Amino acid sequence: MKTTLKITNMDCASCAANIEHTLEKTEGVQSASVNFASEKARIEFDIRKIDINAIKKTIGELGYGAIDEAAEMAGMPDHSQHHPEEPAGKMRKRFFYSLIFGLPIIYMTMAPLIELPQLPLTEQAGALIQLVLTTAIIAVCFDIWKYGFKGMLKLRPNMDSLIFIGTATAYFYSLIILILSISEDLYFESAALILIFIVLGKYLEAKTKGKTGEAVKKLIGLQPKEATVIRDRQEIKINIAEIKIGDIVLVRPGEKIPVDGKVIDGYSGVDEKMITGESIPVEKKVGDNVIGATINKTGFLKIEAKRIGKDTVLAQIIKVVEEAMESKAPIQLLVDKISLYFVPSVIVIAILAAAVWLLTGQSFAFSLMIFVTVLIIACPCALGLATPTAIMMGTGLAAEKGILIKNADALEIAKKITMVVFDKTGTLTKGEPALTDIVEISNLIRQPANQVSKMEILKLAASLEKKSEHPLAQAIIDEAKKNNLEFFEVKNFEAIPGKGAKGKIENKNILIGNRALIADNNIEINNEISQLIENFENQGKTAMIVAIENKIVGIIAVADTLKETSIEAVKKLRKIGKKVAMITGDNKRTAEAIARQLGIEKILAEVLPQDKSQEIKNLQAQGEIVAFVGDGINDAPALTQADLGIAVGSGSDIAIESGQIILVKNDLRDAISAIDLSAYTLKKIRQNLFWAFFYNVAGLPIAAGILFPFFGWLLNPAIAAAAMAFSSVSVILNALTMKYRKI
């Protein structure tokens, strides 16, 4: 069983790593992935060994909260209860109150340094005021101390643990000095300022982190809140969550369609731009399907609800985007491992640094400040945010452009792709073939001396193909219907994948298919017929042979037109250095004709559906990192076998489920955009990780006092706190610049 939990009280990557590590060691938990940026945990577990309450309890024992999000209602998920502004608002209040208490301390500390009028207080009175105000700030920020202390007790220290140790050390050291009236410097202001800057950093982090999820919020905002339905012959307005499958929904011009359904009355143009990217309204009439959240532009529509709540197209898109945002790139695994051991290592480094200065003759107070400064500056918040924020922005940006990246793995793989293999029918072509030619050969169904007419050939072929699901079959059926032909009854129908179909009509064995089917039935193809077929194939048409009782009676040619974007997509891929190939069940000559139009050099023709995945495997064996782009049910194995499966959004549900990237707009140029965005996202991840690591690598030695013997420079703990806070914000801001990227 899988579940998603909202995790509260996490402060850094080590928190996420600790939770993840603990859950993975818990009996019954099969896998766990905790994302610090999204504050979500995705857990797979054996319900026979552990239940969701036990998992929540385990997380709670670590000092964190867990809210079950898997039990979402039948309607669209209400994300408002976990709105990113909630933690931001809480931190804003904490910062406001801590700043009020902290301003007098700041003034008392800074006034002598910048020659401002000093308060008329004795040294003892000033110290007592600092004690009271610092205590008030600690009370306001007590959660930091609480969770930090819990982490220490459980031997799983986190960022709050570092802050707790540092500020508590400064506070209680100063308190002891004050009580004993020892003539030493007090460090109440260090504890106070550290907490103020930490809370400011947490507020800015929460506020900016919330912006990385704007794509999901925009998608959720597309869904209307209310709908008009017919209940007991009355029109009533109800909340969208109350709609049931089978309800009759009324949609007036200008209103959003609330559910996925079928038009049962009315005619209108519907704006499906949010799904297809096309601004021109799509004609909708009785029998047509409509998608929830699209806009009814002109006419009145009466719709029967078919899919509601979490089953709608929009809800599925939101689910894919959220899962992608919360997934981890392979590079994150290294970061998580580092984060798990980072905080304990920092504590050790801080103790060693303080001990070294004591041994070199420095005062205890000096060594204490070194200890505190090292703890504060090394908080690994930026490290934990580096990867997930970039992934959230990258996948969110892609979603806004109609590209659904289902997981972070796809981002890393997409950049490495060396070859893109396209399925032909429905991917490179429109998948709407039309019958172009019918040629009579001979007639053996009635009298051998008579020829079978074009209409008779069409009627036979259409009757047989009526039971087939192949796109080419539909072209023949459509042509028969256009000519008002009645269909024969077909017996013993059999579809032969990659070859054609056969059956009995009026007790005659009828075949329709390609040369392979004809050869399998030992039917001879003379030179004249062979030349005729070749001519069609050289024109990029698919020739189907019709035979009666093992005698060829006709040839039907069908052509599928290329998508307008296919040629441009292939050209762009070749321009950025990717090899391009086409795979198809068509014969080599037809495939070559299509490939010439597209500018594709590598052709994999006459490939049976079940062999597509093997062809992909062969390319991988040759050292290629392969992206496969397809749309049909028979593409699912190839999509799964490929290093990167890209499914076009208009394709079958199975194909979409198999793909790692979904092109919602059915525009092949988006495949290039996905590859480009993946490379850009990885670039941002590397930038973030560089600065996060650089900050800690550079900051730790300075905090430890390495510059003091040479220049007399010593880093103030409050400055270290400010630097730590803003390092996290800078990482998030770097990720946010991604939204200005044009794709």
mmCIF file of N, CA, C and O in Angstrom, residues 175-245:
data_model
loop_
_atom_site.group_PDB
_atom_site.id
_atom_site.type_symbol
_atom_site.label_atom_id
_atom_site.label_comp_id
_atom_site.label_asym_id
_atom_site.label_seq_id
_atom_site.Cartn_x
_atom_site.Cartn_y
_atom_site.Cartn_z
ATOM 1 N N LEU A 175 24.013 33.633 31.904
ATOM 2 C CA LEU A 175 23.197 33.608 33.121
ATOM 3 C C LEU A 175 24.047 33.270 34.342
ATOM 4 O O LEU A 175 23.918 33.899 35.414
ATOM 5 N N ILE A 176 24.916 32.295 34.194
ATOM 6 C CA ILE A 176 25.810 31.897 35.297
ATOM 7 C C ILE A 176 26.752 33.045 35.661
ATOM 8 O O ILE A 176 26.958 33.334 36.846
ATOM 9 N N ILE A 177 27.315 33.681 34.647
ATOM 10 C CA ILE A 177 28.209 34.821 34.887
ATOM 11 C C ILE A 177 27.478 35.919 35.637
ATOM 12 O O ILE A 177 28.004 36.537 36.585
ATOM 13 N N LEU A 178 26.202 36.175 35.228
ATOM 14 C CA LEU A 178 25.394 37.224 35.860
ATOM 15 C C LEU A 178 25.089 36.875 37.304
ATOM 16 O O LEU A 178 25.202 37.725 38.201
ATOM 17 N N ILE A 179 24.701 35.631 37.571
ATOM 18 C CA ILE A 179 24.356 35.198 38.931
ATOM 19 C C ILE A 179 25.575 35.244 39.852
ATOM 20 O O ILE A 179 25.495 35.700 41.001
ATOM 21 N N LEU A 180 26.711 34.800 39.336
ATOM 22 C CA LEU A 180 27.933 34.758 40.133
ATOM 23 C C LEU A 180 28.656 36.096 40.178
ATOM 24 O O LEU A 180 29.662 36.235 40.890
ATOM 25 N N SER A 181 28.153 37.067 39.397
ATOM 26 C CA SER A 181 28.748 38.412 39.342
ATOM 27 C C SER A 181 30.234 38.362 38.985
ATOM 28 O O SER A 181 31.063 39.089 39.538
ATOM 29 N N ILE A 182 30.564 37.497 38.049
ATOM 30 C CA ILE A 182 31.929 37.380 37.562
ATOM 31 C C ILE A 182 32.164 38.445 36.493
ATOM 32 O O ILE A 182 31.301 38.718 35.657
ATOM 33 N N SER A 183 33.324 38.999 36.519
ATOM 34 C CA SER A 183 33.662 40.057 35.567
ATOM 35 C C SER A 183 34.053 39.451 34.219
ATOM 36 O O SER A 183 35.222 39.322 33.890
ATOM 37 N N GLU A 184 33.052 39.046 33.459
ATOM 38 C CA GLU A 184 33.249 38.481 32.130
ATOM 39 C C GLU A 184 32.187 39.062 31.191
ATOM 40 O O GLU A 184 31.147 39.541 31.629
ATOM 41 N N ASP A 185 32.483 38.978 29.884
ATOM 42 C CA ASP A 185 31.507 39.446 28.900
ATOM 43 C C ASP A 185 30.269 38.550 28.905
ATOM 44 O O ASP A 185 30.372 37.330 29.104
ATOM 45 N N LEU A 186 29.111 39.193 28.679
ATOM 46 C CA LEU A 186 27.855 38.458 28.563
ATOM 47 C C LEU A 186 27.495 38.281 27.085
ATOM 48 O O LEU A 186 27.836 39.127 26.249
ATOM 49 N N TYR A 187 26.763 37.192 26.800
ATOM 50 C CA TYR A 187 26.442 36.889 25.403
ATOM 51 C C TYR A 187 24.935 36.700 25.185
ATOM 52 O O TYR A 187 24.509 35.946 24.313
ATOM 53 N N PHE A 188 24.144 37.411 26.004
ATOM 54 C CA PHE A 188 22.693 37.372 25.799
ATOM 55 C C PHE A 188 22.331 37.868 24.398
ATOM 56 O O PHE A 188 21.463 37.315 23.731
ATOM 57 N N GLU A 189 23.031 38.944 23.984
ATOM 58 C CA GLU A 189 22.703 39.507 22.668
ATOM 59 C C GLU A 189 22.990 38.520 21.542
ATOM 60 O O GLU A 189 22.271 38.481 20.542
ATOM 61 N N SER A 190 24.039 37.671 21.699
ATOM 62 C CA SER A 190 24.338 36.672 20.671
ATOM 63 C C SER A 190 23.201 35.668 20.552
ATOM 64 O O SER A 190 22.737 35.349 19.448
ATOM 65 N N ALA A 191 22.723 35.161 21.693
ATOM 66 C CA ALA A 191 21.605 34.218 21.682
ATOM 67 C C ALA A 191 20.358 34.852 21.080
ATOM 68 O O ALA A 191 19.661 34.234 20.262
ATOM 69 N N ALA A 192 20.090 36.109 21.472
ATOM 70 C CA ALA A 192 18.900 36.801 20.975
ATOM 71 C C ALA A 192 18.979 37.042 19.470
ATOM 72 O O ALA A 192 18.035 36.750 18.725
ATOM 73 N N LEU A 193 20.101 37.582 19.011
ATOM 74 C CA LEU A 193 20.244 37.912 17.597
ATOM 75 C C LEU A 193 20.253 36.660 16.721
ATOM 76 O O LEU A 193 19.713 36.666 15.613
ATOM 77 N N ILE A 194 20.871 35.593 17.229
ATOM 78 C CA ILE A 194 20.868 34.336 16.470
ATOM 79 C C ILE A 194 19.437 33.879 16.230
ATOM 80 O O ILE A 194 19.051 33.554 15.105
ATOM 81 N N LEU A 195 18.621 33.871 17.276
ATOM 82 C CA LEU A 195 17.240 33.430 17.149
ATOM 83 C C LEU A 195 16.436 34.352 16.230
ATOM 84 O O LEU A 195 15.611 33.889 15.428
ATOM 85 N N ILE A 196 16.664 35.659 16.334
ATOM 86 C CA ILE A 196 15.958 36.613 15.463
ATOM 87 C C ILE A 196 16.283 36.340 13.996
ATOM 88 O O ILE A 196 15.390 36.262 13.145
ATOM 89 N N PHE A 197 17.561 36.189 13.693
ATOM 90 C CA PHE A 197 17.976 35.948 12.318
ATOM 91 C C PHE A 197 17.504 34.571 11.816
ATOM 92 O O PHE A 197 17.135 34.422 10.644
ATOM 93 N N ILE A 198 17.505 33.585 12.703
ATOM 94 C CA ILE A 198 17.038 32.252 12.321
ATOM 95 C C ILE A 198 15.558 32.289 11.959
ATOM 96 O O ILE A 198 15.131 31.733 10.943
ATOM 97 N N VAL A 199 14.773 32.947 12.792
ATOM 98 C CA VAL A 199 13.336 33.051 12.537
ATOM 99 C C VAL A 199 13.074 33.855 11.262
ATOM 100 O O VAL A 199 12.196 33.517 10.469
ATOM 101 N N LEU A 200 13.848 34.927 11.048
ATOM 102 C CA LEU A 200 13.723 35.697 9.808
ATOM 103 C C LEU A 200 14.017 34.799 8.601
ATOM 104 O O LEU A 200 13.280 34.826 7.603
ATOM 105 N N GLY A 201 15.078 34.022 8.720
ATOM 106 C CA GLY A 201 15.417 33.105 7.629
ATOM 107 C C GLY A 201 14.327 32.086 7.377
ATOM 108 O O GLY A 201 13.987 31.791 6.228
ATOM 109 N N LYS A 202 13.746 31.528 8.452
ATOM 110 C CA LYS A 202 12.659 30.558 8.311
ATOM 111 C C LYS A 202 11.429 31.193 7.664
ATOM 112 O O LYS A 202 10.745 30.566 6.845
ATOM 113 N N TYR A 203 11.151 32.448 8.022
ATOM 114 C CA TYR A 203 10.016 33.148 7.423
ATOM 115 C C TYR A 203 10.237 33.368 5.921
ATOM 116 O O TYR A 203 9.365 33.057 5.100
ATOM 117 N N LEU A 204 11.409 33.901 5.569
ATOM 118 C CA LEU A 204 11.714 34.137 4.155
ATOM 119 C C LEU A 204 11.744 32.829 3.366
ATOM 120 O O LEU A 204 11.300 32.758 2.228
ATOM 121 N N GLU A 205 12.274 31.788 4.006
ATOM 122 C CA GLU A 205 12.342 30.470 3.370
ATOM 123 C C GLU A 205 10.941 29.933 3.092
ATOM 124 O O GLU A 205 10.654 29.454 1.990
ATOM 125 N N ALA A 206 10.050 30.011 4.092
ATOM 126 C CA ALA A 206 8.683 29.521 3.924
ATOM 127 C C ALA A 206 7.937 30.310 2.865
ATOM 128 O O ALA A 206 7.195 29.752 2.061
ATOM 129 N N LYS A 207 8.153 31.617 2.862
ATOM 130 C CA LYS A 207 7.475 32.487 1.898
ATOM 131 C C LYS A 207 7.942 32.203 0.470
ATOM 132 O O LYS A 207 7.122 32.067 -0.443
ATOM 133 N N THR A 208 9.245 32.126 0.274
ATOM 134 C CA THR A 208 9.766 31.878 -1.072
ATOM 135 C C THR A 208 9.547 30.445 -1.505
ATOM 136 O O THR A 208 9.309 30.163 -2.679
ATOM 137 N N LYS A 209 9.614 29.500 -0.533
ATOM 138 C CA LYS A 209 9.389 28.091 -0.855
ATOM 139 C C LYS A 209 7.983 27.868 -1.371
ATOM 140 O O LYS A 209 7.744 27.047 -2.248
ATOM 141 N N GLY A 210 7.022 28.650 -0.818
ATOM 142 C CA GLY A 210 5.648 28.539 -1.272
ATOM 143 C C GLY A 210 5.479 28.875 -2.740
ATOM 144 O O GLY A 210 4.604 28.338 -3.422
ATOM 145 N N LYS A 211 6.337 29.758 -3.250
ATOM 146 C CA LYS A 211 6.242 30.167 -4.649
ATOM 147 C C LYS A 211 6.670 29.067 -5.610
ATOM 148 O O LYS A 211 6.313 29.100 -6.785
ATOM 149 N N THR A 212 7.449 28.101 -5.126
ATOM 150 C CA THR A 212 7.872 27.009 -6.009
ATOM 151 C C THR A 212 6.713 26.092 -6.363
ATOM 152 O O THR A 212 6.799 25.331 -7.313
ATOM 153 N N GLY A 213 5.638 26.140 -5.603
ATOM 154 C CA GLY A 213 4.466 25.312 -5.900
ATOM 155 C C GLY A 213 3.345 26.051 -6.610
ATOM 156 O O GLY A 213 2.206 25.585 -6.634
ATOM 157 N N GLU A 214 3.673 27.210 -7.199
ATOM 158 C CA GLU A 214 2.644 28.014 -7.862
ATOM 159 C C GLU A 214 1.972 27.287 -9.023
ATOM 160 O O GLU A 214 0.803 27.507 -9.308
ATOM 161 N N ALA A 215 2.707 26.427 -9.713
ATOM 162 C CA ALA A 215 2.133 25.701 -10.852
ATOM 163 C C ALA A 215 0.947 24.855 -10.412
ATOM 164 O O ALA A 215 -0.097 24.830 -11.078
ATOM 165 N N VAL A 216 1.092 24.155 -9.281
ATOM 166 C CA VAL A 216 0.001 23.328 -8.774
ATOM 167 C C VAL A 216 -1.178 24.200 -8.356
ATOM 168 O O VAL A 216 -2.332 23.872 -8.626
ATOM 169 N N LYS A 217 -0.881 25.331 -7.704
ATOM 170 C CA LYS A 217 -1.957 26.226 -7.275
ATOM 171 C C LYS A 217 -2.733 26.763 -8.473
ATOM 172 O O LYS A 217 -3.956 26.897 -8.427
ATOM 173 N N LYS A 218 -2.028 27.057 -9.559
ATOM 174 C CA LYS A 218 -2.692 27.526 -10.775
ATOM 175 C C LYS A 218 -3.601 26.442 -11.349
ATOM 176 O O LYS A 218 -4.712 26.714 -11.791
ATOM 177 N N LEU A 219 -3.114 25.200 -11.358
ATOM 178 C CA LEU A 219 -3.903 24.090 -11.871
ATOM 179 C C LEU A 219 -5.156 23.876 -11.028
ATOM 180 O O LEU A 219 -6.245 23.672 -11.553
ATOM 181 N N ILE A 220 -4.989 23.925 -9.703
ATOM 182 C CA ILE A 220 -6.123 23.758 -8.800
ATOM 183 C C ILE A 220 -7.137 24.876 -9.021
ATOM 184 O O ILE A 220 -8.353 24.658 -8.985
ATOM 185 N N GLY A 221 -6.640 26.084 -9.296
ATOM 186 C CA GLY A 221 -7.511 27.232 -9.524
ATOM 187 C C GLY A 221 -8.350 27.153 -10.787
ATOM 188 O O GLY A 221 -9.325 27.889 -10.937
ATOM 189 N N LEU A 222 -7.993 26.248 -11.698
ATOM 190 C CA LEU A 222 -8.768 26.079 -12.925
ATOM 191 C C LEU A 222 -10.129 25.449 -12.668
ATOM 192 O O LEU A 222 -11.071 25.648 -13.415
ATOM 193 N N GLN A 223 -10.208 24.658 -11.603
ATOM 194 C CA GLN A 223 -11.426 23.920 -11.305
ATOM 195 C C GLN A 223 -12.493 24.849 -10.748
ATOM 196 O O GLN A 223 -12.265 25.586 -9.799
ATOM 197 N N PRO A 224 -13.727 24.846 -11.329
ATOM 198 C CA PRO A 224 -14.810 25.660 -10.758
ATOM 199 C C PRO A 224 -15.235 25.128 -9.398
ATOM 200 O O PRO A 224 -15.044 23.941 -9.096
ATOM 201 N N LYS A 225 -15.794 25.977 -8.571
ATOM 202 C CA LYS A 225 -16.206 25.576 -7.222
ATOM 203 C C LYS A 225 -17.618 24.995 -7.190
ATOM 204 O O LYS A 225 -17.938 24.158 -6.355
ATOM 205 N N GLU A 226 -18.485 25.465 -8.122
ATOM 206 C CA GLU A 226 -19.882 25.059 -8.131
ATOM 207 C C GLU A 226 -20.297 24.547 -9.503
ATOM 208 O O GLU A 226 -19.625 24.787 -10.505
ATOM 209 N N ALA A 227 -21.420 23.846 -9.529
ATOM 210 C CA ALA A 227 -21.968 23.339 -10.785
ATOM 211 C C ALA A 227 -23.489 23.363 -10.705
ATOM 212 O O ALA A 227 -24.077 23.259 -9.624
ATOM 213 N N THR A 228 -24.127 23.479 -11.867
ATOM 214 C CA THR A 228 -25.581 23.419 -11.950
ATOM 215 C C THR A 228 -25.981 22.027 -12.435
ATOM 216 O O THR A 228 -25.565 21.598 -13.509
ATOM 217 N N VAL A 229 -26.770 21.313 -11.645
ATOM 218 C CA VAL A 229 -27.199 19.962 -12.006
ATOM 219 C C VAL A 229 -28.718 19.872 -11.957
ATOM 220 O O VAL A 229 -29.394 20.717 -11.346
ATOM 221 N N ILE A 230 -29.236 18.843 -12.596
ATOM 222 C CA ILE A 230 -30.674 18.581 -12.550
ATOM 223 C C ILE A 230 -30.927 17.493 -11.509
ATOM 224 O O ILE A 230 -30.450 16.364 -11.639
ATOM 225 N N ARG A 231 -31.637 17.835 -10.475
ATOM 226 C CA ARG A 231 -32.035 16.903 -9.425
ATOM 227 C C ARG A 231 -33.533 17.016 -9.201
ATOM 228 O O ARG A 231 -34.034 18.130 -8.980
ATOM 229 N N ASP A 232 -34.264 15.891 -9.300
ATOM 230 C CA ASP A 232 -35.720 15.896 -9.129
ATOM 231 C C ASP A 232 -36.373 16.900 -10.080
ATOM 232 O O ASP A 232 -37.262 17.664 -9.685
ATOM 233 N N ARG A 233 -35.860 16.921 -11.328
ATOM 234 C CA ARG A 233 -36.387 17.789 -12.394
ATOM 235 C C ARG A 233 -36.201 19.276 -12.092
ATOM 236 O O ARG A 233 -36.815 20.137 -12.728
ATOM 237 N N GLN A 234 -35.337 19.573 -11.112
ATOM 238 C CA GLN A 234 -35.054 20.957 -10.757
ATOM 239 C C GLN A 234 -33.587 21.296 -11.000
ATOM 240 O O GLN A 234 -32.710 20.451 -10.792
ATOM 241 N N GLU A 235 -33.340 22.519 -11.477
ATOM 242 C CA GLU A 235 -31.974 22.996 -11.617
ATOM 243 C C GLU A 235 -31.489 23.521 -10.269
ATOM 244 O O GLU A 235 -32.098 24.431 -9.707
ATOM 245 N N ILE A 236 -30.400 22.949 -9.760
ATOM 246 C CA ILE A 236 -29.863 23.411 -8.485
ATOM 247 C C ILE A 236 -28.357 23.590 -8.589
ATOM 248 O O ILE A 236 -27.682 22.894 -9.355
ATOM 249 N N LYS A 237 -27.849 24.533 -7.822
ATOM 250 C CA LYS A 237 -26.408 24.744 -7.743
ATOM 251 C C LYS A 237 -25.857 23.968 -6.551
ATOM 252 O O LYS A 237 -26.393 24.072 -5.447
ATOM 253 N N ILE A 238 -24.810 23.205 -6.801
ATOM 254 C CA ILE A 238 -24.202 22.426 -5.738
ATOM 255 C C ILE A 238 -22.690 22.589 -5.778
ATOM 256 O O ILE A 238 -22.125 23.007 -6.794
ATOM 257 N N ASN A 239 -22.057 22.279 -4.654
ATOM 258 C CA ASN A 239 -20.600 22.239 -4.624
ATOM 259 C C ASN A 239 -20.102 21.142 -5.544
ATOM 260 O O ASN A 239 -20.718 20.071 -5.637
ATOM 261 N N ILE A 240 -18.997 21.385 -6.214
ATOM 262 C CA ILE A 240 -18.478 20.425 -7.187
ATOM 263 C C ILE A 240 -18.192 19.060 -6.552
ATOM 264 O O ILE A 240 -18.304 18.021 -7.211
ATOM 265 N N ALA A 241 -17.855 19.049 -5.260
ATOM 266 C CA ALA A 241 -17.565 17.786 -4.570
ATOM 267 C C ALA A 241 -18.811 16.916 -4.414
ATOM 268 O O ALA A 241 -18.701 15.713 -4.152
ATOM 269 N N GLU A 242 -20.015 17.506 -4.589
ATOM 270 C CA GLU A 242 -21.262 16.769 -4.416
ATOM 271 C C GLU A 242 -21.752 16.118 -5.700
ATOM 272 O O GLU A 242 -22.732 15.377 -5.693
ATOM 273 N N ILE A 243 -21.097 16.387 -6.826
ATOM 274 C CA ILE A 243 -21.503 15.790 -8.097
ATOM 275 C C ILE A 243 -21.245 14.289 -8.075
ATOM 276 O O ILE A 243 -20.217 13.826 -7.579
ATOM 277 N N LYS A 244 -22.197 13.531 -8.608
ATOM 278 C CA LYS A 244 -22.069 12.082 -8.694
ATOM 279 C C LYS A 244 -22.008 11.650 -10.154
ATOM 280 O O LYS A 244 -22.519 12.338 -11.041
ATOM 281 N N ILE A 245 -21.373 10.503 -10.398
ATOM 282 C CA ILE A 245 -21.339 9.949 -11.749
ATOM 283 C C ILE A 245 -22.768 9.697 -12.216
ATOM 284 O O ILE A 245 -23.585 9.129 -11.493
#
